[in-house]
């Protein structure tokens, strides 16, 4: 149901770029044969129950052929290759991976990497799943510095999409750091927007303050862009809930 619901939404909205986090495959699942829409950025074997693979297949059933890249970051729940993915309607002209955590141990969930694609107009899009402002073995400030140092070598517009684990309402933490470094939150730029909430209640990593609604999933850009609309999706109001995080949907005027 999750895959079908997401594929229906992508098809209905004709979405150009999709970024996914916590994209899992069971480490013991059957190996998958090569896919001509897969832009490999890792030597890790794709497996049959990879969520990105299942979504690509569901989109193909709707006569939509997206390209995708998937990058495993660490082992999740002792049984998954867990990573990040990018899907695009048109073929990217380049891909890039960025390791931005202090640790690189695959069996440590603090290990963080980003996967990016460059489209024909030279825009870069990266799927991000960062750590918390402060935790045991995960310091956002370090991760952000390492990530942006790598991004500084790229030209043109850059969009960072994903779960940043840093609530927008908390001052002097990760969200404020991102804006202070000159990045724009597309939600703030939007002409039309909703409340922007992406997490409600208790989820993994946010068991405290479980009653508080939070905006921790964002789409940032390194340049000011003209945003027509920004809203949360799959939140039970607009579309069915399919994850413990709601989606972020943005329409940019080109």
PDB file of C-alpha atoms in Angstrom:
ATOM      1  CA  UNK A   1       0.000   0.000   0.000  1.00  0.00           C
ATOM      2  CA  UNK A   2       2.798   2.458   0.844  1.00  0.00           C
ATOM      3  CA  UNK A   3       4.434   2.032  -2.549  1.00  0.00           C
ATOM      4  CA  UNK A   4       1.158   2.234  -4.480  1.00  0.00           C
ATOM      5  CA  UNK A   5      -0.013   5.325  -2.579  1.00  0.00           C
ATOM      6  CA  UNK A   6       3.288   7.096  -3.157  1.00  0.00           C
ATOM      7  CA  UNK A   7       3.401   6.099  -6.840  1.00  0.00           C
ATOM      8  CA  UNK A   8      -0.161   7.356  -7.377  1.00  0.00           C
ATOM      9  CA  UNK A   9       0.757  10.720  -5.859  1.00  0.00           C
ATOM     10  CA  UNK A  10       3.919  11.055  -7.955  1.00  0.00           C
ATOM     11  CA  UNK A  11       1.938  10.220 -11.080  1.00  0.00           C
ATOM     12  CA  UNK A  12      -0.927  12.602 -10.276  1.00  0.00           C
ATOM     13  CA  UNK A  13       1.396  15.522  -9.510  1.00  0.00           C
ATOM     14  CA  UNK A  14       3.900  14.734 -12.305  1.00  0.00           C
ATOM     15  CA  UNK A  15       6.768  15.261  -9.864  1.00  0.00           C
ATOM     16  CA  UNK A  16      10.173  15.878 -11.437  1.00  0.00           C
ATOM     17  CA  UNK A  17      12.486  15.063  -8.486  1.00  0.00           C
ATOM     18  CA  UNK A  18      11.941  12.806  -5.466  1.00  0.00           C
ATOM     19  CA  UNK A  19      14.299  12.402  -2.505  1.00  0.00           C
ATOM     20  CA  UNK A  20      13.833   9.496  -0.092  1.00  0.00           C
ATOM     21  CA  UNK A  21      15.475   8.641   3.226  1.00  0.00           C
ATOM     22  CA  UNK A  22      15.580   5.412   5.245  1.00  0.00           C
ATOM     23  CA  UNK A  23      15.359   3.498   1.982  1.00  0.00           C
ATOM     24  CA  UNK A  24      15.836  -0.065   3.142  1.00  0.00           C
ATOM     25  CA  UNK A  25      16.459  -3.489   1.726  1.00  0.00           C
ATOM     26  CA  UNK A  26      16.727  -6.691   3.733  1.00  0.00           C
ATOM     27  CA  UNK A  27      20.367  -7.759   3.720  1.00  0.00           C
ATOM     28  CA  UNK A  28      19.366 -11.382   3.118  1.00  0.00           C
ATOM     29  CA  UNK A  29      16.802 -10.723   0.358  1.00  0.00           C
ATOM     30  CA  UNK A  30      17.302 -12.150  -3.125  1.00  0.00           C
ATOM     31  CA  UNK A  31      19.825 -10.277  -5.289  1.00  0.00           C
ATOM     32  CA  UNK A  32      18.311  -8.205  -8.068  1.00  0.00           C
ATOM     33  CA  UNK A  33      19.356  -8.294 -11.692  1.00  0.00           C
ATOM     34  CA  UNK A  34      20.571  -5.080 -13.283  1.00  0.00           C
ATOM     35  CA  UNK A  35      18.076  -2.297 -13.941  1.00  0.00           C
ATOM     36  CA  UNK A  36      18.598   0.067 -16.873  1.00  0.00           C
ATOM     37  CA  UNK A  37      17.090   2.921 -14.854  1.00  0.00           C
ATOM     38  CA  UNK A  38      19.501   2.459 -11.962  1.00  0.00           C
ATOM     39  CA  UNK A  39      22.464   4.849 -11.763  1.00  0.00           C
ATOM     40  CA  UNK A  40      24.820   2.937  -9.495  1.00  0.00           C
ATOM     41  CA  UNK A  41      26.807   4.896  -6.914  1.00  0.00           C
ATOM     42  CA  UNK A  42      27.661   1.925  -4.679  1.00  0.00           C
ATOM     43  CA  UNK A  43      29.002  -1.604  -4.964  1.00  0.00           C
ATOM     44  CA  UNK A  44      26.352  -2.874  -2.570  1.00  0.00           C
ATOM     45  CA  UNK A  45      24.115  -5.398  -4.285  1.00  0.00           C
ATOM     46  CA  UNK A  46      20.586  -4.232  -5.012  1.00  0.00           C
ATOM     47  CA  UNK A  47      18.057  -6.657  -3.559  1.00  0.00           C
ATOM     48  CA  UNK A  48      14.517  -7.525  -4.509  1.00  0.00           C
ATOM     49  CA  UNK A  49      12.782  -5.766  -1.618  1.00  0.00           C
ATOM     50  CA  UNK A  50      14.687  -2.479  -1.958  1.00  0.00           C
ATOM     51  CA  UNK A  51      12.050   0.214  -1.489  1.00  0.00           C
ATOM     52  CA  UNK A  52      13.389   2.381  -4.325  1.00  0.00           C
ATOM     53  CA  UNK A  53      13.300  -0.615  -6.667  1.00  0.00           C
ATOM     54  CA  UNK A  54       9.710  -1.356  -5.670  1.00  0.00           C
ATOM     55  CA  UNK A  55       8.734   2.282  -6.236  1.00  0.00           C
ATOM     56  CA  UNK A  56      10.406   2.373  -9.655  1.00  0.00           C
ATOM     57  CA  UNK A  57       8.458  -0.768 -10.588  1.00  0.00           C
ATOM     58  CA  UNK A  58       5.176   0.745  -9.372  1.00  0.00           C
ATOM     59  CA  UNK A  59       5.830   3.885 -11.402  1.00  0.00           C
ATOM     60  CA  UNK A  60       6.598   1.779 -14.482  1.00  0.00           C
ATOM     61  CA  UNK A  61       3.215   0.096 -14.051  1.00  0.00           C
ATOM     62  CA  UNK A  62       1.763   3.598 -14.367  1.00  0.00           C
ATOM     63  CA  UNK A  63       3.800   4.118 -17.568  1.00  0.00           C
ATOM     64  CA  UNK A  64       6.252   6.428 -15.820  1.00  0.00           C
ATOM     65  CA  UNK A  65       9.938   5.624 -16.204  1.00  0.00           C
ATOM     66  CA  UNK A  66      12.042   7.348 -13.562  1.00  0.00           C
ATOM     67  CA  UNK A  67      15.796   7.115 -13.084  1.00  0.00           C
ATOM     68  CA  UNK A  68      17.125   6.380  -9.599  1.00  0.00           C
ATOM     69  CA  UNK A  69      20.234   6.210  -7.449  1.00  0.00           C
ATOM     70  CA  UNK A  70      20.441   4.549  -4.053  1.00  0.00           C
ATOM     71  CA  UNK A  71      23.263   4.830  -1.522  1.00  0.00           C
ATOM     72  CA  UNK A  72      23.377   2.604   1.593  1.00  0.00           C
ATOM     73  CA  UNK A  73      24.637   4.486   4.652  1.00  0.00           C
ATOM     74  CA  UNK A  74      24.541   1.987   7.517  1.00  0.00           C
ATOM     75  CA  UNK A  75      22.888  -1.130   8.886  1.00  0.00           C
ATOM     76  CA  UNK A  76      19.404  -0.487  10.241  1.00  0.00           C
ATOM     77  CA  UNK A  77      17.746  -2.586  12.949  1.00  0.00           C
ATOM     78  CA  UNK A  78      20.434  -5.270  12.521  1.00  0.00           C
ATOM     79  CA  UNK A  79      18.952  -6.533   9.250  1.00  0.00           C
ATOM     80  CA  UNK A  80      18.626  -3.756   6.668  1.00  0.00           C
ATOM     81  CA  UNK A  81      20.924  -1.929   4.310  1.00  0.00           C
ATOM     82  CA  UNK A  82      19.549   1.539   5.050  1.00  0.00           C
ATOM     83  CA  UNK A  83      20.239   4.459   2.793  1.00  0.00           C
ATOM     84  CA  UNK A  84      19.108   7.445   0.771  1.00  0.00           C
ATOM     85  CA  UNK A  85      17.787   7.639  -2.778  1.00  0.00           C
ATOM     86  CA  UNK A  86      17.106  10.112  -5.569  1.00  0.00           C
ATOM     87  CA  UNK A  87      14.516   9.640  -8.322  1.00  0.00           C
ATOM     88  CA  UNK A  88      14.255  11.889 -11.377  1.00  0.00           C
ATOM     89  CA  UNK A  89      11.930  12.026 -14.351  1.00  0.00           C
ATOM     90  CA  UNK A  90      14.775  12.902 -16.731  1.00  0.00           C
ATOM     91  CA  UNK A  91      18.202  11.319 -16.919  1.00  0.00           C
ATOM     92  CA  UNK A  92      20.814  12.997 -14.689  1.00  0.00           C
ATOM     93  CA  UNK A  93      24.055  14.124 -16.302  1.00  0.00           C
ATOM     94  CA  UNK A  94      26.092  13.353 -13.173  1.00  0.00           C
ATOM     95  CA  UNK A  95      25.854  11.740  -9.742  1.00  0.00           C
ATOM     96  CA  UNK A  96      27.763  12.427  -6.540  1.00  0.00           C
ATOM     97  CA  UNK A  97      28.053  10.914  -3.066  1.00  0.00           C
ATOM     98  CA  UNK A  98      29.177  12.765   0.062  1.00  0.00           C
ATOM     99  CA  UNK A  99      30.212  11.124   3.315  1.00  0.00           C
ATOM    100  CA  UNK A 100      29.623  13.758   5.992  1.00  0.00           C
ATOM    101  CA  UNK A 101      29.627  12.071   9.404  1.00  0.00           C
ATOM    102  CA  UNK A 102      32.601  11.679  11.721  1.00  0.00           C
ATOM    103  CA  UNK A 103      32.236   7.903  11.705  1.00  0.00           C
ATOM    104  CA  UNK A 104      32.246   5.754   8.598  1.00  0.00           C
ATOM    105  CA  UNK A 105      31.498   2.412  10.288  1.00  0.00           C
ATOM    106  CA  UNK A 106      28.748   0.619   8.407  1.00  0.00           C
ATOM    107  CA  UNK A 107      27.421  -0.978  11.592  1.00  0.00           C
ATOM    108  CA  UNK A 108      27.048   2.432  13.275  1.00  0.00           C
ATOM    109  CA  UNK A 109      23.749   4.211  12.609  1.00  0.00           C
ATOM    110  CA  UNK A 110      25.492   7.564  13.099  1.00  0.00           C
ATOM    111  CA  UNK A 111      27.194   7.094   9.713  1.00  0.00           C
ATOM    112  CA  UNK A 112      25.699   9.588   7.276  1.00  0.00           C
ATOM    113  CA  UNK A 113      26.049   9.976   3.522  1.00  0.00           C
ATOM    114  CA  UNK A 114      24.246  11.985   0.855  1.00  0.00           C
ATOM    115  CA  UNK A 115      23.490  11.034  -2.730  1.00  0.00           C
ATOM    116  CA  UNK A 116      23.067  13.697  -5.383  1.00  0.00           C
ATOM    117  CA  UNK A 117      22.158  14.028  -9.043  1.00  0.00           C
ATOM    118  CA  UNK A 118      22.798  16.842 -11.484  1.00  0.00           C
ATOM    119  CA  UNK A 119      20.139  17.512 -14.109  1.00  0.00           C
ATOM    120  CA  UNK A 120      20.566  18.918 -17.602  1.00  0.00           C
ATOM    121  CA  UNK A 121      19.942  22.493 -16.385  1.00  0.00           C
ATOM    122  CA  UNK A 122      22.954  21.992 -14.038  1.00  0.00           C
ATOM    123  CA  UNK A 123      20.851  22.028 -10.851  1.00  0.00           C
ATOM    124  CA  UNK A 124      22.034  19.591  -8.162  1.00  0.00           C
ATOM    125  CA  UNK A 125      19.609  17.719  -5.898  1.00  0.00           C
ATOM    126  CA  UNK A 126      20.777  15.812  -2.808  1.00  0.00           C
ATOM    127  CA  UNK A 127      18.920  13.418  -0.534  1.00  0.00           C
ATOM    128  CA  UNK A 128      19.957  14.129   3.062  1.00  0.00           C
ATOM    129  CA  UNK A 129      19.423  12.304   6.353  1.00  0.00           C
ATOM    130  CA  UNK A 130      21.531  14.074   8.950  1.00  0.00           C
ATOM    131  CA  UNK A 131      22.040  13.542  12.661  1.00  0.00           C
ATOM    132  CA  UNK A 132      20.723  15.507  15.624  1.00  0.00           C
ATOM    133  CA  UNK A 133      22.098  18.780  16.958  1.00  0.00           C
ATOM    134  CA  UNK A 134      23.774  16.861  19.771  1.00  0.00           C
ATOM    135  CA  UNK A 135      23.650  13.179  20.666  1.00  0.00           C
ATOM    136  CA  UNK A 136      25.914  10.270  21.498  1.00  0.00           C
ATOM    137  CA  UNK A 137      28.209  10.147  18.500  1.00  0.00           C
ATOM    138  CA  UNK A 138      26.278  12.512  16.237  1.00  0.00           C
ATOM    139  CA  UNK A 139      27.000  16.231  16.086  1.00  0.00           C
ATOM    140  CA  UNK A 140      25.070  18.137  13.445  1.00  0.00           C
ATOM    141  CA  UNK A 141      27.454  21.089  13.412  1.00  0.00           C
ATOM    142  CA  UNK A 142      30.345  18.840  12.352  1.00  0.00           C
ATOM    143  CA  UNK A 143      28.207  17.091   9.757  1.00  0.00           C
ATOM    144  CA  UNK A 144      26.950  20.337   8.286  1.00  0.00           C
ATOM    145  CA  UNK A 145      30.451  21.779   7.974  1.00  0.00           C
ATOM    146  CA  UNK A 146      31.704  18.653   6.229  1.00  0.00           C
ATOM    147  CA  UNK A 147      28.694  18.509   3.925  1.00  0.00           C
ATOM    148  CA  UNK A 148      28.842  22.140   2.868  1.00  0.00           C
ATOM    149  CA  UNK A 149      32.599  21.969   2.316  1.00  0.00           C
ATOM    150  CA  UNK A 150      31.962  19.256  -0.270  1.00  0.00           C
ATOM    151  CA  UNK A 151      29.064  21.166  -1.810  1.00  0.00           C
ATOM    152  CA  UNK A 152      31.242  24.271  -2.188  1.00  0.00           C
ATOM    153  CA  UNK A 153      33.123  22.530  -5.004  1.00  0.00           C
ATOM    154  CA  UNK A 154      29.951  22.397  -7.127  1.00  0.00           C
ATOM    155  CA  UNK A 155      28.627  25.182  -9.338  1.00  0.00           C
ATOM    156  CA  UNK A 156      25.036  26.283  -9.800  1.00  0.00           C
ATOM    157  CA  UNK A 157      21.908  25.848  -7.744  1.00  0.00           C
ATOM    158  CA  UNK A 158      21.910  23.157  -5.091  1.00  0.00           C
ATOM    159  CA  UNK A 159      18.841  21.720  -3.384  1.00  0.00           C
ATOM    160  CA  UNK A 160      19.086  19.706  -0.159  1.00  0.00           C
ATOM    161  CA  UNK A 161      16.026  17.548   0.476  1.00  0.00           C
ATOM    162  CA  UNK A 162      15.310  15.351   3.450  1.00  0.00           C
ATOM    163  CA  UNK A 163      15.262  14.670   7.175  1.00  0.00           C
ATOM    164  CA  UNK A 164      17.597  17.043   9.012  1.00  0.00           C
ATOM    165  CA  UNK A 165      16.608  16.036  12.577  1.00  0.00           C
ATOM    166  CA  UNK A 166      16.757  19.699  13.600  1.00  0.00           C
ATOM    167  CA  UNK A 167      13.390  21.351  14.351  1.00  0.00           C
ATOM    168  CA  UNK A 168      12.740  24.714  12.732  1.00  0.00           C
ATOM    169  CA  UNK A 169      11.382  26.231  15.947  1.00  0.00           C
ATOM    170  CA  UNK A 170      14.508  25.712  18.060  1.00  0.00           C
ATOM    171  CA  UNK A 171      16.818  28.755  18.107  1.00  0.00           C
ATOM    172  CA  UNK A 172      20.610  28.566  17.933  1.00  0.00           C
ATOM    173  CA  UNK A 173      20.622  24.980  16.652  1.00  0.00           C
ATOM    174  CA  UNK A 174      20.873  23.245  13.294  1.00  0.00           C
ATOM    175  CA  UNK A 175      18.067  24.979  11.434  1.00  0.00           C
ATOM    176  CA  UNK A 176      19.320  28.419  12.457  1.00  0.00           C
ATOM    177  CA  UNK A 177      22.859  27.395  11.452  1.00  0.00           C
ATOM    178  CA  UNK A 178      21.711  26.433   7.957  1.00  0.00           C
ATOM    179  CA  UNK A 179      19.948  29.748   7.390  1.00  0.00           C
ATOM    180  CA  UNK A 180      22.863  31.697   8.856  1.00  0.00           C
ATOM    181  CA  UNK A 181      25.129  30.054   6.292  1.00  0.00           C
ATOM    182  CA  UNK A 182      23.068  31.567   3.485  1.00  0.00           C
ATOM    183  CA  UNK A 183      20.727  28.717   2.615  1.00  0.00           C
ATOM    184  CA  UNK A 184      17.049  29.348   1.941  1.00  0.00           C
ATOM    185  CA  UNK A 185      14.194  27.253   3.296  1.00  0.00           C
ATOM    186  CA  UNK A 186      11.789  26.869   0.363  1.00  0.00           C
ATOM    187  CA  UNK A 187       8.900  26.703   2.831  1.00  0.00           C
ATOM    188  CA  UNK A 188       9.650  30.271   3.926  1.00  0.00           C
ATOM    189  CA  UNK A 189       9.821  31.412   0.290  1.00  0.00           C
ATOM    190  CA  UNK A 190       6.494  29.876  -0.735  1.00  0.00           C
ATOM    191  CA  UNK A 191       3.556  32.021  -1.780  1.00  0.00           C
ATOM    192  CA  UNK A 192       1.136  29.321  -0.634  1.00  0.00           C
ATOM    193  CA  UNK A 193       1.865  27.066   2.350  1.00  0.00           C
ATOM    194  CA  UNK A 194       0.288  25.067   5.178  1.00  0.00           C
ATOM    195  CA  UNK A 195       1.520  24.623   8.760  1.00  0.00           C
ATOM    196  CA  UNK A 196       4.570  22.719   7.491  1.00  0.00           C
ATOM    197  CA  UNK A 197       4.469  20.038  10.216  1.00  0.00           C
ATOM    198  CA  UNK A 198       6.361  16.903   9.184  1.00  0.00           C
ATOM    199  CA  UNK A 199       6.369  14.889  12.432  1.00  0.00           C
ATOM    200  CA  UNK A 200       3.590  14.439  14.978  1.00  0.00           C
ATOM    201  CA  UNK A 201       3.934  12.484  18.203  1.00  0.00           C
ATOM    202  CA  UNK A 202       6.627   9.978  19.156  1.00  0.00           C
ATOM    203  CA  UNK A 203       8.839   8.432  16.491  1.00  0.00           C
ATOM    204  CA  UNK A 204      12.291   6.829  16.563  1.00  0.00           C
ATOM    205  CA  UNK A 205      14.821   9.481  17.511  1.00  0.00           C
ATOM    206  CA  UNK A 206      12.130  11.767  18.917  1.00  0.00           C
ATOM    207  CA  UNK A 207      10.561   9.832  21.783  1.00  0.00           C
ATOM    208  CA  UNK A 208      10.784  12.872  24.040  1.00  0.00           C
ATOM    209  CA  UNK A 209       8.355  15.768  23.553  1.00  0.00           C
ATOM    210  CA  UNK A 210       6.139  13.310  21.763  1.00  0.00           C
ATOM    211  CA  UNK A 211       3.090  15.558  21.946  1.00  0.00           C
ATOM    212  CA  UNK A 212       4.803  18.355  20.027  1.00  0.00           C
ATOM    213  CA  UNK A 213       4.397  18.790  16.281  1.00  0.00           C
ATOM    214  CA  UNK A 214       7.709  19.438  14.563  1.00  0.00           C
ATOM    215  CA  UNK A 215       9.054  20.573  11.202  1.00  0.00           C
ATOM    216  CA  UNK A 216      12.309  18.656  10.749  1.00  0.00           C
ATOM    217  CA  UNK A 217      12.083  17.751   7.051  1.00  0.00           C
ATOM    218  CA  UNK A 218      13.053  20.466   4.599  1.00  0.00           C
ATOM    219  CA  UNK A 219      14.011  21.468   1.093  1.00  0.00           C
ATOM    220  CA  UNK A 220      16.811  24.026   1.205  1.00  0.00           C
ATOM    221  CA  UNK A 221      18.393  25.871  -1.713  1.00  0.00           C
ATOM    222  CA  UNK A 222      21.674  27.765  -1.850  1.00  0.00           C
ATOM    223  CA  UNK A 223      19.966  30.488  -3.904  1.00  0.00           C
ATOM    224  CA  UNK A 224      16.705  32.348  -3.501  1.00  0.00           C
ATOM    225  CA  UNK A 225      14.103  30.734  -5.729  1.00  0.00           C
ATOM    226  CA  UNK A 226      10.521  31.586  -6.645  1.00  0.00           C
ATOM    227  CA  UNK A 227       8.372  29.026  -4.815  1.00  0.00           C
ATOM    228  CA  UNK A 228       4.683  28.821  -5.663  1.00  0.00           C
ATOM    229  CA  UNK A 229       3.639  26.246  -3.070  1.00  0.00           C
ATOM    230  CA  UNK A 230       5.034  24.285  -0.105  1.00  0.00           C
ATOM    231  CA  UNK A 231       2.992  21.832   1.928  1.00  0.00           C
ATOM    232  CA  UNK A 232       3.180  18.644   3.933  1.00  0.00           C
ATOM    233  CA  UNK A 233       1.837  15.539   2.223  1.00  0.00           C
ATOM    234  CA  UNK A 234       0.906  12.059   3.436  1.00  0.00           C
ATOM    235  CA  UNK A 235      -0.161  13.603   6.736  1.00  0.00           C
ATOM    236  CA  UNK A 236      -3.656  12.121   6.961  1.00  0.00           C
ATOM    237  CA  UNK A 237      -5.296  15.304   5.724  1.00  0.00           C
ATOM    238  CA  UNK A 238      -4.098  15.634   2.151  1.00  0.00           C
ATOM    239  CA  UNK A 239      -3.071  12.013   1.579  1.00  0.00           C
ATOM    240  CA  UNK A 240      -2.951   8.860   3.738  1.00  0.00           C
ATOM    241  CA  UNK A 241      -0.100   8.563   6.251  1.00  0.00           C
ATOM    242  CA  UNK A 242       2.509   6.162   4.855  1.00  0.00           C
ATOM    243  CA  UNK A 243       5.493   6.910   7.119  1.00  0.00           C
ATOM    244  CA  UNK A 244       6.357   8.288  10.556  1.00  0.00           C
ATOM    245  CA  UNK A 245       7.530  11.408   8.683  1.00  0.00           C
ATOM    246  CA  UNK A 246       5.171  13.321   6.430  1.00  0.00           C
ATOM    247  CA  UNK A 247       6.428  14.257   2.997  1.00  0.00           C
ATOM    248  CA  UNK A 248       7.426  17.736   1.847  1.00  0.00           C
ATOM    249  CA  UNK A 249       6.019  18.881  -1.487  1.00  0.00           C
ATOM    250  CA  UNK A 250       7.304  22.032  -3.206  1.00  0.00           C
ATOM    251  CA  UNK A 251       6.444  23.619  -6.533  1.00  0.00           C
ATOM    252  CA  UNK A 252       9.088  25.964  -7.875  1.00  0.00           C
ATOM    253  CA  UNK A 253       8.451  28.489 -10.650  1.00  0.00           C
ATOM    254  CA  UNK A 254      11.058  28.018 -13.366  1.00  0.00           C
TER     255      UNK A 254
END
